[in-house]
Amino acid sequence: MPLVNDPYYCHEQIPIPPAFPDILKQFTKAAIRTQPKDVLKWSHAYFRALANSEPPPVKDRLEVPISTQKIDTGLTPGLLRVLNNQLAALKTIPVTVIEEKWKDLSLPMERFQELCRIGNFVGTCEWRHFLAIAASDLCATLAETLKLICELLTSDPEGGPARISFETWLDFYRYLGKLDDISDAHINHVITYLTFDIASQEGMIMPRNFMHPECPKLNPRD
């Protein structure tokens, strides 16, 4: 067997950064919470994000698959939250950047392309519009879609009222309503009903407002 001329090192000669054990600990916890399909690809994206001082592709908690999803696309509310944490600050964004983050989570490209087709996203798009269409892909009704969007965007703690500004909510409602061919007259009817709640909540809205039995359905066909 040929001799190797490379020098040998003992552990005392190899400097280990003091923060390294904690980095590995946080990485392990993140992997357990996120449960990535492709660990190698996800690990590369995780450390690339840390190196670039960007939010890593990490779920807030371990997620149980939902049963109300229209079809199994691989996307979940938790993964959509990950994407929003990474991309929301960019507002208008190249579609290729969304695609990169999508691939980091090993989500199916066929579904990404379908979402882009629905939104007519070419070149660049508004992140909130992609978020809206992706959320609608996870929900059976428009009300459930907007409830999920509230939960993704709220500053309230998990399990809280999930409040967001009415202006933001209305922007999502009008955008999705346009895709669903909901008339302006019906949208204005819903807004009129919600006016009192919004006025008493300092311009904020929460799911219980628009999901109340007395509130007109957000989509009359649901």
Short mmCIF file of C-alpha atoms in Angstrom, two decimals:
data_model
loop_
_atom_site.label_atom_id
_atom_site.label_comp_id
_atom_site.label_asym_id
_atom_site.label_seq_id
_atom_site.Cartn_x
_atom_site.Cartn_y
_atom_site.Cartn_z
CA MET A 1 0.00 0.00 0.00
CA PRO A 2 1.58 3.34 -1.01
CA LEU A 3 2.44 5.78 1.72
CA VAL A 4 0.54 9.03 1.87
CA ASN A 5 2.79 12.04 2.24
CA ASP A 6 0.01 14.35 3.44
CA PRO A 7 0.52 15.54 7.03
CA TYR A 8 -1.53 14.04 9.82
CA TYR A 9 -3.43 16.28 12.21
CA CYS A 10 -4.69 15.60 15.69
CA HIS A 11 -7.83 17.25 17.02
CA GLU A 12 -5.78 19.80 18.98
CA GLN A 13 -4.39 21.14 15.69
CA ILE A 14 -7.76 21.62 13.99
CA PRO A 15 -9.41 24.84 15.19
CA ILE A 16 -13.16 24.52 15.64
CA PRO A 17 -15.10 27.81 15.84
CA PRO A 18 -16.83 28.16 19.23
CA ALA A 19 -20.19 28.70 17.51
CA PHE A 20 -19.93 25.55 15.37
CA PRO A 21 -21.65 23.13 17.81
CA ASP A 22 -24.60 25.52 18.17
CA ILE A 23 -24.81 25.93 14.38
CA LEU A 24 -25.08 22.15 14.00
CA LYS A 25 -27.64 21.99 16.81
CA GLN A 26 -29.84 24.63 15.17
CA PHE A 27 -29.43 22.93 11.79
CA THR A 28 -30.58 19.60 13.25
CA LYS A 29 -33.62 21.18 14.89
CA ALA A 30 -34.49 22.97 11.65
CA ALA A 31 -34.23 19.73 9.66
CA ILE A 32 -36.49 17.90 12.13
CA ARG A 33 -39.13 20.66 11.96
CA THR A 34 -39.00 21.03 8.19
CA GLN A 35 -38.72 17.34 7.21
CA PRO A 36 -37.21 18.12 3.77
CA LYS A 37 -37.78 15.62 0.98
CA ASP A 38 -34.24 16.09 -0.35
CA VAL A 39 -31.98 16.62 2.66
CA LEU A 40 -28.87 17.37 0.61
CA LYS A 41 -30.56 20.03 -1.54
CA TRP A 42 -32.28 21.55 1.48
CA SER A 43 -29.02 21.61 3.49
CA HIS A 44 -27.30 23.51 0.68
CA ALA A 45 -30.14 26.04 0.61
CA TYR A 46 -30.09 26.32 4.42
CA PHE A 47 -26.41 27.17 4.75
CA ARG A 48 -26.46 29.35 1.62
CA ALA A 49 -29.21 31.43 3.22
CA LEU A 50 -27.26 31.74 6.48
CA ALA A 51 -24.12 32.78 4.58
CA ASN A 52 -26.11 35.46 2.73
CA SER A 53 -27.87 36.66 5.92
CA GLU A 54 -31.22 35.59 4.43
CA PRO A 55 -34.11 33.73 6.10
CA PRO A 56 -33.40 29.99 5.77
CA PRO A 57 -36.03 27.55 4.41
CA VAL A 58 -37.20 26.41 7.84
CA LYS A 59 -40.69 25.68 9.15
CA ASP A 60 -41.69 27.23 12.47
CA ARG A 61 -42.82 23.84 13.75
CA LEU A 62 -43.36 20.24 12.71
CA GLU A 63 -46.41 20.11 10.46
CA VAL A 64 -49.16 17.52 10.15
CA PRO A 65 -50.46 17.15 6.55
CA ILE A 66 -53.87 18.74 6.01
CA SER A 67 -56.84 16.83 4.60
CA THR A 68 -58.66 19.81 3.05
CA GLN A 69 -56.12 20.39 0.30
CA LYS A 70 -57.62 20.23 -3.20
CA ILE A 71 -54.88 17.96 -4.54
CA ASP A 72 -51.58 16.69 -3.18
CA THR A 73 -49.11 19.18 -4.63
CA GLY A 74 -46.44 18.74 -1.97
CA LEU A 75 -47.10 22.32 -0.88
CA THR A 76 -48.40 22.83 2.68
CA PRO A 77 -49.30 25.90 4.76
CA GLY A 78 -46.01 25.49 6.60
CA LEU A 79 -43.97 25.44 3.40
CA LEU A 80 -45.92 28.40 2.04
CA ARG A 81 -45.04 30.26 5.25
CA VAL A 82 -41.37 29.39 4.64
CA LEU A 83 -41.57 30.87 1.14
CA ASN A 84 -43.30 33.98 2.44
CA ASN A 85 -40.68 34.47 5.14
CA GLN A 86 -38.00 34.31 2.46
CA LEU A 87 -39.63 36.40 -0.25
CA ALA A 88 -42.21 38.81 1.21
CA ALA A 89 -39.72 41.65 1.64
CA LEU A 90 -38.99 41.68 -2.11
CA LYS A 91 -42.58 42.56 -3.15
CA THR A 92 -41.99 42.59 -6.93
CA ILE A 93 -39.75 39.66 -7.67
CA PRO A 94 -38.28 37.73 -10.62
CA VAL A 95 -40.17 34.49 -11.18
CA THR A 96 -36.80 32.73 -11.35
CA VAL A 97 -36.12 33.66 -7.71
CA ILE A 98 -39.41 32.09 -6.61
CA GLU A 99 -38.55 29.05 -8.71
CA GLU A 100 -35.18 28.71 -6.95
CA LYS A 101 -36.78 28.77 -3.49
CA TRP A 102 -39.47 26.36 -4.72
CA LYS A 103 -36.82 23.90 -5.88
CA ASP A 104 -34.94 24.22 -2.57
CA LEU A 105 -38.02 22.70 -0.90
CA SER A 106 -38.20 19.91 -3.51
CA LEU A 107 -41.70 20.97 -4.55
CA PRO A 108 -42.94 19.70 -7.94
CA MET A 109 -42.09 21.97 -10.85
CA GLU A 110 -45.27 20.99 -12.67
CA ARG A 111 -47.32 22.65 -9.94
CA PHE A 112 -45.12 25.75 -9.92
CA GLN A 113 -45.62 26.12 -13.65
CA GLU A 114 -49.38 25.71 -13.24
CA LEU A 115 -49.51 28.45 -10.58
CA CYS A 116 -47.52 30.74 -12.90
CA ARG A 117 -49.95 29.94 -15.72
CA ILE A 118 -52.97 30.78 -13.57
CA GLY A 119 -51.44 34.09 -12.51
CA ASN A 120 -49.92 34.79 -15.93
CA PHE A 121 -46.56 35.31 -14.21
CA VAL A 122 -43.79 35.88 -16.75
CA GLY A 123 -40.46 37.54 -15.97
CA THR A 124 -41.49 39.22 -12.72
CA CYS A 125 -44.56 39.17 -10.52
CA GLU A 126 -45.85 40.61 -7.27
CA TRP A 127 -45.06 38.15 -4.51
CA ARG A 128 -48.44 38.72 -2.83
CA HIS A 129 -50.18 37.60 -6.04
CA PHE A 130 -48.16 34.38 -6.19
CA LEU A 131 -48.86 33.87 -2.47
CA ALA A 132 -52.59 34.33 -3.06
CA ILE A 133 -52.75 31.77 -5.86
CA ALA A 134 -50.60 29.28 -3.96
CA ALA A 135 -52.84 29.67 -0.89
CA SER A 136 -55.95 29.10 -3.00
CA ASP A 137 -54.39 25.84 -4.20
CA LEU A 138 -54.46 24.61 -0.59
CA CYS A 139 -58.04 25.58 0.23
CA ALA A 140 -61.50 24.54 -0.90
CA THR A 141 -63.17 27.97 -0.71
CA LEU A 142 -62.24 31.63 -1.07
CA ALA A 143 -63.02 32.26 2.61
CA GLU A 144 -60.63 29.48 3.66
CA THR A 145 -57.98 30.90 1.32
CA LEU A 146 -58.23 34.35 2.90
CA LYS A 147 -58.22 32.79 6.36
CA LEU A 148 -54.94 31.05 5.51
CA ILE A 149 -53.51 34.32 4.16
CA CYS A 150 -54.44 36.04 7.43
CA GLU A 151 -52.66 33.29 9.38
CA LEU A 152 -49.57 33.63 7.19
CA LEU A 153 -49.35 37.43 7.43
CA THR A 154 -50.55 38.20 10.95
CA SER A 155 -48.35 39.48 13.73
CA ASP A 156 -50.61 37.80 16.29
CA PRO A 157 -49.24 34.69 18.05
CA GLU A 158 -50.24 31.28 16.76
CA GLY A 159 -53.79 30.50 17.81
CA GLY A 160 -54.64 34.21 18.12
CA PRO A 161 -57.21 36.16 16.09
CA ALA A 162 -54.90 36.35 13.02
CA ARG A 163 -55.53 40.04 12.37
CA ILE A 164 -54.17 41.86 9.33
CA SER A 165 -54.96 45.31 7.97
CA PHE A 166 -58.24 45.53 6.10
CA GLU A 167 -56.45 47.30 3.25
CA THR A 168 -54.13 44.31 2.80
CA TRP A 169 -56.99 41.84 3.09
CA LEU A 170 -59.09 43.75 0.56
CA ASP A 171 -56.22 43.76 -1.92
CA PHE A 172 -56.05 39.95 -1.73
CA TYR A 173 -59.85 39.66 -1.92
CA ARG A 174 -60.13 41.84 -5.01
CA TYR A 175 -57.28 40.01 -6.74
CA LEU A 176 -58.68 36.55 -6.07
CA GLY A 177 -62.20 37.77 -6.77
CA LYS A 178 -61.11 38.94 -10.20
CA LEU A 179 -59.61 35.50 -10.93
CA ASP A 180 -62.90 33.90 -9.82
CA ASP A 181 -65.04 36.33 -11.88
CA ILE A 182 -66.76 37.73 -8.80
CA SER A 183 -68.62 40.93 -9.62
CA ASP A 184 -67.61 44.28 -8.14
CA ALA A 185 -71.18 44.62 -6.90
CA HIS A 186 -70.86 41.48 -4.77
CA ILE A 187 -67.44 42.50 -3.44
CA ASN A 188 -68.86 45.90 -2.47
CA HIS A 189 -71.77 44.12 -0.75
CA VAL A 190 -69.29 42.17 1.38
CA ILE A 191 -67.30 45.33 2.14
CA THR A 192 -70.46 47.12 3.27
CA TYR A 193 -71.23 44.31 5.71
CA LEU A 194 -67.69 44.34 7.12
CA THR A 195 -67.48 48.13 7.52
CA PHE A 196 -68.76 48.19 11.11
CA ASP A 197 -66.36 45.46 12.26
CA ILE A 198 -63.40 47.19 10.64
CA ALA A 199 -64.27 50.56 12.20
CA SER A 200 -64.41 49.02 15.68
CA GLN A 201 -61.14 47.12 15.18
CA GLU A 202 -58.92 50.05 14.21
CA GLY A 203 -58.80 49.12 10.54
CA MET A 204 -57.96 45.46 11.16
CA ILE A 205 -59.81 42.35 10.00
CA MET A 206 -59.72 38.78 11.25
CA PRO A 207 -61.13 35.50 9.88
CA ARG A 208 -64.06 35.42 12.28
CA ASN A 209 -65.34 38.65 10.68
CA PHE A 210 -65.66 37.35 7.12
CA MET A 211 -66.45 33.76 8.14
CA HIS A 212 -69.34 34.79 10.39
CA PRO A 213 -72.63 33.10 9.35
CA GLU A 214 -74.28 36.47 8.76
CA CYS A 215 -71.50 37.74 6.48
CA PRO A 216 -72.27 37.36 2.76
CA LYS A 217 -70.21 34.59 1.19
CA LEU A 218 -67.00 35.96 -0.27
CA ASN A 219 -67.68 33.90 -3.37
CA PRO A 220 -71.42 33.48 -3.98
CA ARG A 221 -70.71 30.19 -5.76
CA ASP A 222 -69.00 28.58 -2.75
#
